[in-house]
Short mmCIF file of N, CA and C and ligand atoms in Angstrom, two decimals:
data_model
loop_
_atom_site.label_atom_id
_atom_site.label_comp_id
_atom_site.label_asym_id
_atom_site.label_seq_id
_atom_site.Cartn_x
_atom_site.Cartn_y
_atom_site.Cartn_z
N MET A 207 98.16 -80.66 -29.67
CA MET A 207 98.60 -80.84 -28.33
C MET A 207 99.57 -79.90 -27.95
N PRO A 208 99.44 -79.27 -26.86
CA PRO A 208 100.32 -78.35 -26.22
C PRO A 208 101.78 -78.95 -26.20
N ARG A 209 102.68 -77.91 -26.64
CA ARG A 209 104.10 -78.23 -26.42
C ARG A 209 104.76 -77.44 -25.31
N ILE A 210 105.31 -78.14 -24.42
CA ILE A 210 105.98 -77.51 -23.36
C ILE A 210 107.42 -77.70 -23.13
N LEU A 211 108.18 -76.52 -23.16
CA LEU A 211 109.67 -76.63 -23.14
C LEU A 211 110.05 -76.54 -21.71
N ILE A 212 111.03 -77.53 -21.48
CA ILE A 212 111.71 -77.51 -19.94
C ILE A 212 113.19 -77.25 -20.27
N VAL A 213 113.81 -76.29 -19.68
CA VAL A 213 115.20 -76.19 -19.64
C VAL A 213 115.76 -76.09 -18.34
N TYR A 214 116.87 -76.87 -18.05
CA TYR A 214 117.45 -76.89 -16.74
C TYR A 214 118.87 -76.64 -16.62
N ASP A 215 119.46 -76.20 -15.62
CA ASP A 215 120.94 -75.94 -15.57
C ASP A 215 121.22 -76.76 -14.26
N THR A 216 122.18 -77.58 -14.19
CA THR A 216 122.56 -78.45 -13.23
C THR A 216 124.07 -78.58 -13.11
N THR A 217 124.53 -78.76 -11.94
CA THR A 217 125.99 -79.04 -11.71
C THR A 217 126.20 -80.48 -11.24
N GLU A 218 125.45 -80.89 -10.20
CA GLU A 218 125.62 -82.13 -9.72
C GLU A 218 124.63 -82.97 -10.09
N GLY A 219 123.45 -82.60 -10.63
CA GLY A 219 122.55 -83.52 -11.30
C GLY A 219 121.08 -83.51 -10.62
N GLN A 220 120.95 -82.74 -9.40
CA GLN A 220 119.65 -82.76 -8.75
C GLN A 220 118.66 -82.03 -9.60
N THR A 221 119.08 -80.87 -10.25
CA THR A 221 118.07 -80.06 -10.85
C THR A 221 117.54 -80.90 -12.12
N ARG A 222 118.57 -81.74 -12.77
CA ARG A 222 118.17 -82.58 -13.81
C ARG A 222 116.91 -83.50 -13.36
N LYS A 223 117.23 -84.15 -12.14
CA LYS A 223 116.22 -85.04 -11.58
C LYS A 223 114.90 -84.50 -11.46
N ILE A 224 114.85 -83.15 -10.87
CA ILE A 224 113.65 -82.38 -10.80
C ILE A 224 112.97 -82.19 -12.15
N ALA A 225 113.74 -81.51 -13.02
CA ALA A 225 113.25 -81.41 -14.44
C ALA A 225 112.68 -82.56 -15.15
N GLN A 226 113.33 -83.64 -14.80
CA GLN A 226 112.83 -84.95 -15.47
C GLN A 226 111.59 -85.25 -14.89
N ARG A 227 111.52 -85.21 -13.62
CA ARG A 227 110.16 -85.47 -12.68
C ARG A 227 109.11 -84.50 -13.40
N MET A 228 109.43 -83.38 -13.51
CA MET A 228 108.39 -82.31 -14.22
C MET A 228 108.05 -82.91 -15.58
N GLY A 229 108.96 -83.10 -16.39
CA GLY A 229 108.75 -83.68 -17.69
C GLY A 229 107.81 -84.89 -17.78
N ASP A 230 108.03 -85.83 -16.87
CA ASP A 230 107.18 -87.02 -16.79
C ASP A 230 105.70 -86.49 -16.43
N ALA A 231 105.72 -85.48 -15.50
CA ALA A 231 104.30 -85.00 -15.00
C ALA A 231 103.70 -84.38 -16.20
N VAL A 232 104.36 -83.53 -16.86
CA VAL A 232 103.72 -82.98 -18.10
C VAL A 232 103.35 -83.85 -19.08
N ALA A 233 104.13 -84.99 -19.45
CA ALA A 233 103.75 -86.04 -20.40
C ALA A 233 102.53 -86.67 -19.91
N GLY A 234 102.52 -86.88 -18.64
CA GLY A 234 101.46 -87.82 -18.02
C GLY A 234 100.12 -87.02 -18.11
N ALA A 235 100.25 -85.81 -18.26
CA ALA A 235 99.03 -84.91 -18.28
C ALA A 235 98.44 -84.74 -19.83
N GLY A 236 99.24 -85.45 -20.70
CA GLY A 236 98.76 -85.58 -22.00
C GLY A 236 99.54 -84.46 -22.96
N HIS A 237 100.50 -83.78 -22.53
CA HIS A 237 101.09 -82.75 -23.35
C HIS A 237 102.35 -83.24 -23.88
N GLN A 238 102.92 -82.52 -24.99
CA GLN A 238 104.26 -82.88 -25.43
C GLN A 238 105.28 -82.11 -24.73
N VAL A 239 106.37 -82.83 -24.41
CA VAL A 239 107.33 -82.15 -23.57
C VAL A 239 108.80 -82.24 -24.21
N GLU A 240 109.48 -81.16 -24.22
CA GLU A 240 110.83 -81.24 -24.79
C GLU A 240 111.86 -80.75 -23.60
N LEU A 241 112.68 -81.70 -23.11
CA LEU A 241 113.43 -81.47 -21.90
C LEU A 241 114.87 -81.09 -22.43
N ASN A 242 115.52 -79.95 -21.97
CA ASN A 242 116.82 -79.72 -22.51
C ASN A 242 117.72 -79.34 -21.33
N ASP A 243 118.95 -79.91 -21.52
CA ASP A 243 120.04 -79.44 -20.56
C ASP A 243 120.57 -78.24 -21.29
N ILE A 244 120.68 -77.05 -20.39
CA ILE A 244 121.11 -75.80 -20.93
C ILE A 244 122.53 -75.83 -21.64
N ARG A 245 123.27 -76.89 -21.41
CA ARG A 245 124.59 -77.00 -22.08
C ARG A 245 124.46 -77.64 -23.38
N LYS A 246 123.21 -78.21 -23.57
CA LYS A 246 123.08 -78.92 -25.01
C LYS A 246 121.85 -78.53 -25.78
N LEU A 247 121.69 -77.16 -25.67
CA LEU A 247 120.42 -76.59 -26.29
C LEU A 247 120.49 -76.81 -27.86
N PRO A 248 119.38 -77.04 -28.53
CA PRO A 248 119.43 -77.20 -29.86
C PRO A 248 119.86 -75.74 -30.40
N SER A 249 120.63 -75.70 -31.56
CA SER A 249 120.99 -74.29 -32.07
C SER A 249 119.71 -73.74 -32.61
N GLY A 250 119.58 -72.34 -32.37
CA GLY A 250 118.53 -71.68 -32.85
C GLY A 250 117.23 -71.92 -32.08
N LEU A 251 117.27 -72.34 -31.00
CA LEU A 251 116.16 -72.60 -30.18
C LEU A 251 115.33 -71.24 -30.04
N SER A 252 114.00 -71.56 -30.39
CA SER A 252 113.02 -70.39 -30.21
C SER A 252 112.14 -70.68 -29.24
N VAL A 253 112.16 -70.04 -28.15
CA VAL A 253 111.41 -70.42 -26.90
C VAL A 253 109.83 -70.21 -27.15
N ASP A 254 109.48 -69.06 -27.90
CA ASP A 254 108.15 -68.86 -28.14
C ASP A 254 107.49 -69.64 -29.29
N ALA A 255 108.26 -70.74 -29.86
CA ALA A 255 107.66 -71.69 -30.66
C ALA A 255 107.02 -72.73 -29.75
N PHE A 256 107.13 -72.69 -28.59
CA PHE A 256 106.38 -73.46 -27.61
C PHE A 256 105.24 -72.97 -26.88
N ASP A 257 104.31 -73.65 -26.39
CA ASP A 257 103.02 -73.00 -25.81
C ASP A 257 103.26 -72.60 -24.35
N ALA A 258 104.39 -73.13 -23.74
CA ALA A 258 104.74 -72.70 -22.48
C ALA A 258 106.03 -73.14 -22.07
N ALA A 259 106.76 -72.66 -21.11
CA ALA A 259 108.20 -73.04 -20.77
C ALA A 259 108.32 -73.01 -19.20
N ILE A 260 109.03 -74.10 -18.87
CA ILE A 260 109.52 -74.13 -17.43
C ILE A 260 111.05 -74.19 -17.41
N VAL A 261 111.50 -73.21 -16.63
CA VAL A 261 112.96 -73.11 -16.69
C VAL A 261 113.56 -73.04 -15.32
N GLY A 262 114.70 -73.85 -15.03
CA GLY A 262 115.07 -73.97 -13.59
C GLY A 262 116.55 -74.14 -13.50
N ALA A 263 117.07 -73.83 -12.44
CA ALA A 263 118.69 -73.90 -12.16
C ALA A 263 118.87 -74.03 -10.70
N SER A 264 120.09 -74.40 -10.39
CA SER A 264 120.50 -74.56 -9.00
C SER A 264 121.36 -73.46 -8.46
N ILE A 265 121.53 -73.40 -7.27
CA ILE A 265 122.36 -72.34 -6.55
C ILE A 265 123.67 -72.89 -6.11
N HIS A 266 124.68 -72.34 -6.51
CA HIS A 266 126.10 -72.50 -5.98
C HIS A 266 126.78 -71.26 -5.49
N LEU A 267 127.07 -71.18 -4.35
CA LEU A 267 127.91 -70.04 -3.58
C LEU A 267 126.96 -68.75 -3.77
N GLY A 268 125.67 -68.93 -3.55
CA GLY A 268 124.78 -67.89 -3.50
C GLY A 268 124.21 -67.24 -4.71
N LYS A 269 124.42 -68.06 -5.89
CA LYS A 269 123.78 -67.54 -7.11
C LYS A 269 123.73 -68.60 -8.06
N HIS A 270 122.62 -68.25 -9.10
CA HIS A 270 122.54 -69.14 -10.20
C HIS A 270 123.74 -68.93 -11.13
N SER A 271 124.02 -69.84 -12.02
CA SER A 271 125.26 -69.81 -12.77
C SER A 271 125.14 -68.53 -13.82
N LYS A 272 126.33 -67.92 -14.18
CA LYS A 272 126.21 -66.98 -15.29
C LYS A 272 125.55 -67.56 -16.65
N ARG A 273 126.02 -68.83 -16.86
CA ARG A 273 125.37 -69.43 -18.07
C ARG A 273 123.90 -69.37 -18.03
N PHE A 274 123.13 -69.67 -16.88
CA PHE A 274 121.82 -69.66 -16.72
C PHE A 274 121.26 -68.27 -16.87
N THR A 275 121.89 -67.25 -16.22
CA THR A 275 121.44 -65.86 -16.23
C THR A 275 121.54 -65.38 -17.71
N GLU A 276 122.55 -65.65 -18.41
CA GLU A 276 122.66 -65.24 -19.74
C GLU A 276 121.40 -65.86 -20.50
N PHE A 277 121.18 -67.16 -20.37
CA PHE A 277 120.11 -67.86 -21.05
C PHE A 277 118.79 -67.05 -20.89
N VAL A 278 118.54 -66.70 -19.66
CA VAL A 278 117.26 -66.05 -19.33
C VAL A 278 117.30 -64.74 -20.10
N ALA A 279 118.39 -64.03 -19.92
CA ALA A 279 118.39 -62.57 -20.48
C ALA A 279 118.24 -62.66 -22.10
N ARG A 280 118.91 -63.73 -22.65
CA ARG A 280 118.78 -63.93 -24.20
C ARG A 280 117.48 -64.13 -24.55
N HIS A 281 116.80 -65.05 -23.90
CA HIS A 281 115.42 -65.46 -24.31
C HIS A 281 114.35 -64.72 -23.54
N ARG A 282 114.49 -63.66 -22.89
CA ARG A 282 113.48 -63.05 -22.11
C ARG A 282 112.32 -62.61 -22.93
N THR A 283 112.64 -62.14 -23.90
CA THR A 283 111.42 -61.70 -24.87
C THR A 283 110.55 -62.72 -25.28
N GLY A 284 111.11 -63.96 -25.65
CA GLY A 284 110.39 -65.09 -25.97
C GLY A 284 109.62 -65.67 -24.83
N LEU A 285 110.27 -65.52 -23.60
CA LEU A 285 109.68 -66.15 -22.37
C LEU A 285 108.41 -65.24 -21.99
N GLU A 286 108.60 -63.97 -22.35
CA GLU A 286 107.46 -63.01 -21.86
C GLU A 286 106.38 -63.19 -22.88
N LYS A 287 106.39 -63.96 -24.02
CA LYS A 287 105.42 -63.90 -25.01
C LYS A 287 104.43 -65.24 -24.55
N ILE A 288 105.00 -66.14 -23.86
CA ILE A 288 104.20 -67.41 -23.46
C ILE A 288 104.19 -67.53 -21.99
N PRO A 289 103.26 -68.43 -21.45
CA PRO A 289 103.22 -68.61 -19.90
C PRO A 289 104.71 -69.26 -19.59
N SER A 290 105.19 -68.79 -18.62
CA SER A 290 106.66 -69.39 -18.15
C SER A 290 106.70 -69.37 -16.72
N ALA A 291 107.44 -70.32 -16.26
CA ALA A 291 107.72 -70.57 -14.86
C ALA A 291 109.21 -70.85 -14.57
N PHE A 292 109.57 -70.42 -13.36
CA PHE A 292 110.96 -70.38 -13.04
C PHE A 292 111.15 -71.16 -11.53
N PHE A 293 111.96 -72.21 -11.57
CA PHE A 293 112.24 -72.89 -10.24
C PHE A 293 113.77 -72.80 -9.91
N SER A 294 113.97 -72.59 -8.74
CA SER A 294 115.38 -72.52 -8.21
C SER A 294 115.57 -73.55 -7.13
N VAL A 295 116.72 -74.33 -7.37
CA VAL A 295 116.99 -75.45 -6.40
C VAL A 295 118.26 -75.05 -5.45
N SER A 296 118.01 -75.23 -4.31
CA SER A 296 119.03 -74.87 -3.32
C SER A 296 118.86 -75.61 -2.07
N LEU A 297 119.89 -75.76 -1.22
CA LEU A 297 119.73 -76.28 0.05
C LEU A 297 118.89 -75.27 0.93
N SER A 298 119.14 -73.99 0.76
CA SER A 298 118.32 -72.97 1.67
C SER A 298 116.83 -73.26 1.43
N ALA A 299 116.32 -73.52 0.38
CA ALA A 299 114.93 -73.78 0.17
C ALA A 299 114.36 -74.92 1.15
N ALA A 300 115.24 -75.78 1.63
CA ALA A 300 114.75 -76.85 2.44
C ALA A 300 115.08 -76.53 3.91
N GLY A 301 115.44 -75.27 4.23
CA GLY A 301 115.91 -74.88 5.61
C GLY A 301 114.78 -74.34 6.33
N MET A 302 115.29 -73.53 7.49
CA MET A 302 114.31 -72.96 8.35
C MET A 302 113.94 -71.62 7.64
N GLU A 303 113.17 -70.80 8.41
CA GLU A 303 112.35 -69.77 7.75
C GLU A 303 113.47 -68.78 7.17
N GLU A 304 114.43 -68.45 7.99
CA GLU A 304 115.51 -67.46 7.44
C GLU A 304 116.28 -68.01 6.09
N GLU A 305 116.40 -69.23 6.10
CA GLU A 305 117.09 -69.83 4.93
C GLU A 305 116.06 -69.84 3.69
N ARG A 306 114.92 -70.09 3.98
CA ARG A 306 113.87 -70.09 2.86
C ARG A 306 113.54 -68.74 2.38
N THR A 307 113.86 -67.70 3.19
CA THR A 307 113.82 -66.22 2.74
C THR A 307 115.01 -66.03 1.89
N GLU A 308 116.13 -66.61 2.16
CA GLU A 308 117.38 -66.35 1.38
C GLU A 308 117.09 -67.16 -0.05
N ALA A 309 116.50 -68.30 0.00
CA ALA A 309 116.22 -69.02 -1.18
C ALA A 309 115.25 -68.16 -2.25
N LYS A 310 114.35 -67.56 -1.56
CA LYS A 310 113.46 -66.65 -2.36
C LYS A 310 114.34 -65.58 -2.92
N LYS A 311 115.13 -65.01 -2.07
CA LYS A 311 115.95 -63.86 -2.56
C LYS A 311 116.70 -64.32 -3.88
N TYR A 312 117.23 -65.42 -3.85
CA TYR A 312 117.83 -65.99 -5.11
C TYR A 312 117.03 -65.71 -6.25
N VAL A 313 115.68 -66.14 -6.08
CA VAL A 313 114.68 -66.01 -7.19
C VAL A 313 114.62 -64.58 -7.67
N THR A 314 114.28 -63.58 -6.62
CA THR A 314 114.01 -62.27 -6.97
C THR A 314 115.31 -61.56 -7.57
N ASP A 315 116.31 -61.98 -7.02
CA ASP A 315 117.75 -61.45 -7.70
C ASP A 315 117.85 -61.72 -9.18
N LEU A 316 117.55 -63.05 -9.55
CA LEU A 316 117.63 -63.43 -10.94
C LEU A 316 116.42 -62.70 -11.78
N LEU A 317 115.40 -62.44 -11.29
CA LEU A 317 114.40 -61.83 -11.97
C LEU A 317 114.80 -60.38 -12.22
N LYS A 318 115.20 -59.70 -11.23
CA LYS A 318 115.68 -58.37 -11.19
C LYS A 318 116.76 -58.21 -12.12
N GLN A 319 117.71 -59.07 -12.11
CA GLN A 319 118.88 -59.03 -13.08
C GLN A 319 118.41 -59.28 -14.52
N THR A 320 117.47 -59.97 -14.86
CA THR A 320 117.16 -60.34 -16.19
C THR A 320 116.05 -59.55 -16.74
N GLY A 321 115.08 -58.95 -15.81
CA GLY A 321 113.99 -58.42 -16.30
C GLY A 321 112.80 -59.33 -16.72
N TRP A 322 112.81 -60.63 -16.31
CA TRP A 322 111.88 -61.56 -16.71
C TRP A 322 110.78 -61.51 -15.68
N HIS A 323 109.51 -61.76 -16.14
CA HIS A 323 108.29 -61.90 -15.28
C HIS A 323 107.60 -63.24 -15.55
N PRO A 324 108.11 -64.18 -14.81
CA PRO A 324 107.45 -65.53 -15.13
C PRO A 324 106.10 -65.50 -14.42
N ARG A 325 105.20 -66.36 -15.00
CA ARG A 325 103.89 -66.53 -14.38
C ARG A 325 103.91 -67.20 -12.97
N MET A 326 104.84 -68.13 -12.77
CA MET A 326 104.99 -68.69 -11.47
C MET A 326 106.51 -68.93 -11.15
N THR A 327 106.80 -68.94 -9.84
CA THR A 327 108.22 -69.22 -9.42
C THR A 327 107.94 -70.19 -8.30
N ALA A 328 109.14 -70.96 -8.18
CA ALA A 328 109.15 -71.97 -6.95
C ALA A 328 110.59 -72.17 -6.50
N THR A 329 110.81 -72.43 -5.24
CA THR A 329 112.09 -72.91 -4.79
C THR A 329 111.91 -74.21 -4.28
N PHE A 330 112.86 -75.15 -4.64
CA PHE A 330 112.77 -76.64 -4.06
C PHE A 330 114.18 -76.97 -3.44
N GLY A 331 114.05 -77.72 -2.45
CA GLY A 331 115.33 -78.23 -1.76
C GLY A 331 116.07 -79.14 -2.79
N GLY A 332 117.29 -79.00 -2.57
CA GLY A 332 118.18 -79.77 -3.57
C GLY A 332 118.79 -81.06 -2.84
N GLY A 333 120.12 -81.27 -3.05
CA GLY A 333 120.64 -82.50 -2.43
C GLY A 333 121.98 -82.14 -1.85
N LEU A 334 122.44 -82.95 -1.03
CA LEU A 334 123.83 -82.98 -0.48
C LEU A 334 124.29 -84.32 -1.07
N LEU A 335 125.17 -84.17 -2.09
CA LEU A 335 125.47 -85.30 -2.83
C LEU A 335 126.92 -85.81 -2.50
N TYR A 336 127.17 -86.00 -1.28
CA TYR A 336 128.65 -86.24 -0.61
C TYR A 336 129.25 -87.28 -1.47
N ARG A 337 128.67 -88.25 -2.03
CA ARG A 337 129.22 -89.40 -2.70
C ARG A 337 129.83 -88.94 -3.99
N GLU A 338 129.26 -87.78 -4.51
CA GLU A 338 129.63 -87.34 -5.88
C GLU A 338 130.55 -86.25 -5.78
N TYR A 339 130.88 -85.64 -4.64
CA TYR A 339 131.92 -84.56 -4.43
C TYR A 339 133.27 -85.09 -4.27
N TRP A 340 134.20 -84.31 -4.76
CA TRP A 340 135.60 -84.69 -4.44
C TRP A 340 135.97 -84.21 -3.04
N PHE A 341 137.06 -84.70 -2.48
CA PHE A 341 137.17 -84.56 -1.07
C PHE A 341 137.09 -83.18 -0.43
N LEU A 342 137.54 -82.24 -1.19
CA LEU A 342 137.57 -80.85 -0.65
C LEU A 342 136.25 -80.22 -0.72
N LYS A 343 135.58 -80.65 -1.70
CA LYS A 343 134.14 -80.05 -1.83
C LYS A 343 133.20 -80.84 -0.65
N ARG A 344 133.55 -82.03 -0.62
CA ARG A 344 132.78 -82.87 0.40
C ARG A 344 133.17 -82.29 1.92
N TRP A 345 134.30 -81.86 2.11
CA TRP A 345 134.63 -81.33 3.44
C TRP A 345 133.87 -80.02 3.57
N MET A 346 133.94 -79.09 2.61
CA MET A 346 133.25 -77.83 2.54
C MET A 346 131.84 -77.87 2.69
N MET A 347 131.15 -78.92 2.04
CA MET A 347 129.76 -79.01 2.15
C MET A 347 129.34 -79.67 3.49
N LYS A 348 130.18 -80.42 4.06
CA LYS A 348 129.91 -81.03 5.43
C LYS A 348 129.88 -79.81 6.42
N LYS A 349 130.78 -78.98 6.25
CA LYS A 349 131.02 -77.81 7.19
C LYS A 349 129.60 -76.86 7.04
N ILE A 350 129.17 -76.68 5.77
CA ILE A 350 128.05 -75.87 5.51
C ILE A 350 126.90 -76.52 6.07
N ALA A 351 126.75 -77.89 5.88
CA ALA A 351 125.65 -78.48 6.33
C ALA A 351 125.46 -78.57 7.81
N LYS A 352 126.67 -78.65 8.48
CA LYS A 352 126.63 -78.62 9.87
C LYS A 352 126.15 -77.32 10.58
N ASP A 353 126.47 -76.20 9.77
CA ASP A 353 126.21 -74.92 10.20
C ASP A 353 124.65 -74.80 10.04
N GLY A 354 124.22 -75.31 8.96
CA GLY A 354 122.78 -75.14 8.54
C GLY A 354 121.89 -76.35 9.05
N GLY A 355 122.45 -77.23 10.01
CA GLY A 355 121.56 -78.19 10.58
C GLY A 355 121.15 -79.30 9.56
N LYS A 356 121.98 -79.59 8.48
CA LYS A 356 121.66 -80.59 7.55
C LYS A 356 122.60 -81.79 7.86
N ASP A 357 122.31 -82.96 7.13
CA ASP A 357 122.91 -84.08 7.35
C ASP A 357 124.45 -84.12 7.06
N THR A 358 125.30 -84.61 8.01
CA THR A 358 126.61 -84.54 7.86
C THR A 358 127.22 -85.93 7.65
N ASP A 359 126.48 -86.96 7.51
CA ASP A 359 127.03 -88.33 7.23
C ASP A 359 127.53 -88.37 5.76
N THR A 360 128.75 -88.27 5.62
CA THR A 360 129.13 -88.24 4.26
C THR A 360 129.34 -89.45 3.49
N SER A 361 128.87 -90.52 4.27
CA SER A 361 128.94 -91.89 3.58
C SER A 361 127.78 -92.14 2.62
N LYS A 362 126.87 -91.17 2.69
CA LYS A 362 125.78 -91.31 1.46
C LYS A 362 125.16 -89.92 1.16
N ASN A 363 124.46 -89.95 0.16
CA ASN A 363 123.89 -88.87 -0.43
C ASN A 363 122.61 -88.40 0.41
N HIS A 364 122.28 -87.19 0.44
CA HIS A 364 121.01 -86.73 1.22
C HIS A 364 120.18 -85.81 0.29
N ILE A 365 118.89 -86.25 0.04
CA ILE A 365 118.09 -85.39 -0.84
C ILE A 365 116.94 -84.82 -0.05
N TYR A 366 116.91 -83.30 -0.31
CA TYR A 366 115.88 -82.52 0.47
C TYR A 366 114.75 -82.04 -0.44
N THR A 367 114.60 -82.69 -1.62
CA THR A 367 113.62 -82.30 -2.67
C THR A 367 112.18 -82.89 -2.19
N ASP A 368 111.16 -81.96 -2.02
CA ASP A 368 109.85 -82.43 -1.70
C ASP A 368 109.27 -82.68 -3.23
N TRP A 369 109.28 -83.97 -3.44
CA TRP A 369 108.75 -84.51 -4.80
C TRP A 369 107.22 -84.16 -4.91
N ASP A 370 106.53 -84.12 -3.84
CA ASP A 370 105.00 -83.87 -3.96
C ASP A 370 104.83 -82.37 -4.35
N ALA A 371 105.75 -81.53 -3.72
CA ALA A 371 105.71 -80.12 -4.23
C ALA A 371 105.94 -79.81 -5.52
N VAL A 372 106.97 -80.68 -6.05
CA VAL A 372 107.43 -80.57 -7.58
C VAL A 372 106.12 -80.97 -8.46
N GLY A 373 105.45 -82.01 -8.00
CA GLY A 373 104.36 -82.53 -8.81
C GLY A 373 103.17 -81.37 -8.68
N ARG A 374 103.04 -80.82 -7.48
CA ARG A 374 101.93 -79.82 -7.45
C ARG A 374 102.25 -78.50 -8.34
N PHE A 375 103.52 -78.29 -8.41
CA PHE A 375 104.00 -77.06 -9.18
C PHE A 375 103.57 -77.17 -10.48
N VAL A 376 103.79 -78.42 -11.07
CA VAL A 376 103.45 -78.63 -12.63
C VAL A 376 102.01 -78.59 -12.85
N VAL A 377 101.30 -79.22 -11.92
CA VAL A 377 99.78 -79.34 -12.03
C VAL A 377 99.21 -77.82 -11.99
N ASP A 378 99.81 -77.06 -11.02
CA ASP A 378 99.27 -75.59 -11.03
C ASP A 378 99.61 -74.89 -12.19
N PHE A 379 100.87 -75.09 -12.64
CA PHE A 379 101.27 -74.37 -13.83
C PHE A 379 100.44 -74.77 -15.04
N LEU A 380 100.23 -76.04 -15.34
CA LEU A 380 99.44 -76.45 -16.45
C LEU A 380 98.13 -75.94 -16.50
N ASP A 381 97.58 -75.87 -15.19
CA ASP A 381 96.24 -75.40 -14.84
C ASP A 381 96.16 -73.93 -15.29
N ARG A 382 97.15 -73.23 -15.09
CA ARG A 382 97.06 -71.69 -15.32
C ARG A 382 97.30 -71.50 -16.73
N CYS A 383 98.16 -72.40 -17.38
CA CYS A 383 98.36 -72.20 -18.89
C CYS A 383 96.98 -72.47 -19.56
N LEU A 384 96.41 -73.49 -19.22
CA LEU A 384 95.19 -73.98 -19.90
C LEU A 384 94.05 -72.83 -19.89
N LYS A 385 93.98 -72.35 -18.45
CA LYS A 385 93.10 -71.24 -18.21
C LYS A 385 93.36 -70.07 -19.12
N SER A 386 94.59 -69.61 -19.24
CA SER A 386 94.98 -68.45 -19.86
C SER A 386 94.68 -68.75 -21.49
N ALA A 387 94.82 -70.00 -21.90
CA ALA A 387 94.69 -70.41 -23.40
C ALA A 387 93.23 -70.17 -23.64
N GLU A 388 92.31 -70.59 -22.68
CA GLU A 388 90.91 -70.54 -22.85
C GLU A 388 90.49 -69.12 -22.88
N GLY A 389 91.23 -68.34 -22.06
CA GLY A 389 90.85 -66.81 -22.12
C GLY A 389 91.04 -66.08 -23.33
N HIS A 390 92.02 -66.74 -24.25
CA HIS A 390 92.57 -66.09 -25.44
C HIS A 390 91.67 -66.57 -26.69
N GLN A 391 90.73 -67.67 -26.40
CA GLN A 391 89.93 -68.14 -27.46
C GLN A 391 88.91 -67.28 -27.94
C1 FMN B 666 129.85 -75.95 -3.98
C2 FMN B 666 128.43 -75.87 -3.57
C3 FMN B 666 127.93 -74.66 -3.29
C4 FMN B 666 126.71 -74.47 -2.91
N1 FMN B 666 126.16 -73.26 -2.43
C5 FMN B 666 124.95 -73.15 -2.04
C6 FMN B 666 124.35 -71.87 -1.62
O1 FMN B 666 125.09 -70.84 -1.51
N2 FMN B 666 123.27 -71.76 -1.21
C7 FMN B 666 122.37 -72.86 -1.11
O2 FMN B 666 121.11 -72.74 -0.67
N3 FMN B 666 122.82 -73.98 -1.59
C8 FMN B 666 123.93 -74.38 -2.05
N4 FMN B 666 124.47 -75.46 -2.55
C9 FMN B 666 123.57 -76.63 -2.52
C10 FMN B 666 123.11 -76.85 -3.91
O3 FMN B 666 122.16 -75.79 -4.42
C11 FMN B 666 122.30 -78.11 -3.90
O4 FMN B 666 123.21 -79.16 -3.75
C12 FMN B 666 121.67 -78.49 -5.30
O5 FMN B 666 120.97 -79.71 -5.18
C13 FMN B 666 122.53 -78.43 -6.43
O6 FMN B 666 121.80 -78.80 -7.63
P1 FMN B 666 122.42 -79.38 -8.92
O7 FMN B 666 122.94 -80.77 -8.55
O8 FMN B 666 121.32 -79.49 -9.95
O9 FMN B 666 123.54 -78.46 -9.27
C14 FMN B 666 125.84 -75.63 -2.82
C15 FMN B 666 126.31 -76.87 -3.34
C16 FMN B 666 127.58 -76.90 -3.71
C17 FMN B 666 128.02 -78.33 -4.12
#
């Protein structure tokens, strides 16, 4: 049974939810899945011990975390040996065309920085989790949301993730992995 590794980096929890949704889809397709928070990786993790890997992180203040960039740089050789995919979670990904271009730039920046060539990349809208932010962060995010035409009602959280797109991404990736595995037989 193919073993798929999923590693995610999250600050407020939305990327974890997306990764969990991916994990459920992978398991639902009959594959074995290992879901890991980047902060709690098993020691001596060997990425290429898996048949494929999906790795994702969120954007804060225009970039992926240093922790995430370092993870990719450290495991790049392993990630290049197996089919791998990268997803990036941001508010820009759920915006108008200009913002979506910005979200794609976050992806290319990370790939340039690390030299990683994943088989697939995707950007997904994240969340405005006003109820989880402390007051200064809530105030700042409300201002950013207002400028970006997003929800400013801070009495609740707002989720911009397209769950169907997340599901399609997993199906496409597994499809490509299986096809490339057949090609190697
Ligand atoms: C302090 C802060 C800064 C953010 N900066 C950006 C940004 O520069 N660009 C963007 O598109 N989204 C930005 N976001 C939105 C996050 O990417 C979004 O909330 C995402 O869902 C966070 O994912 P996480 O909960 O997995 O960390 C920011 C969010 C916060 C709280």
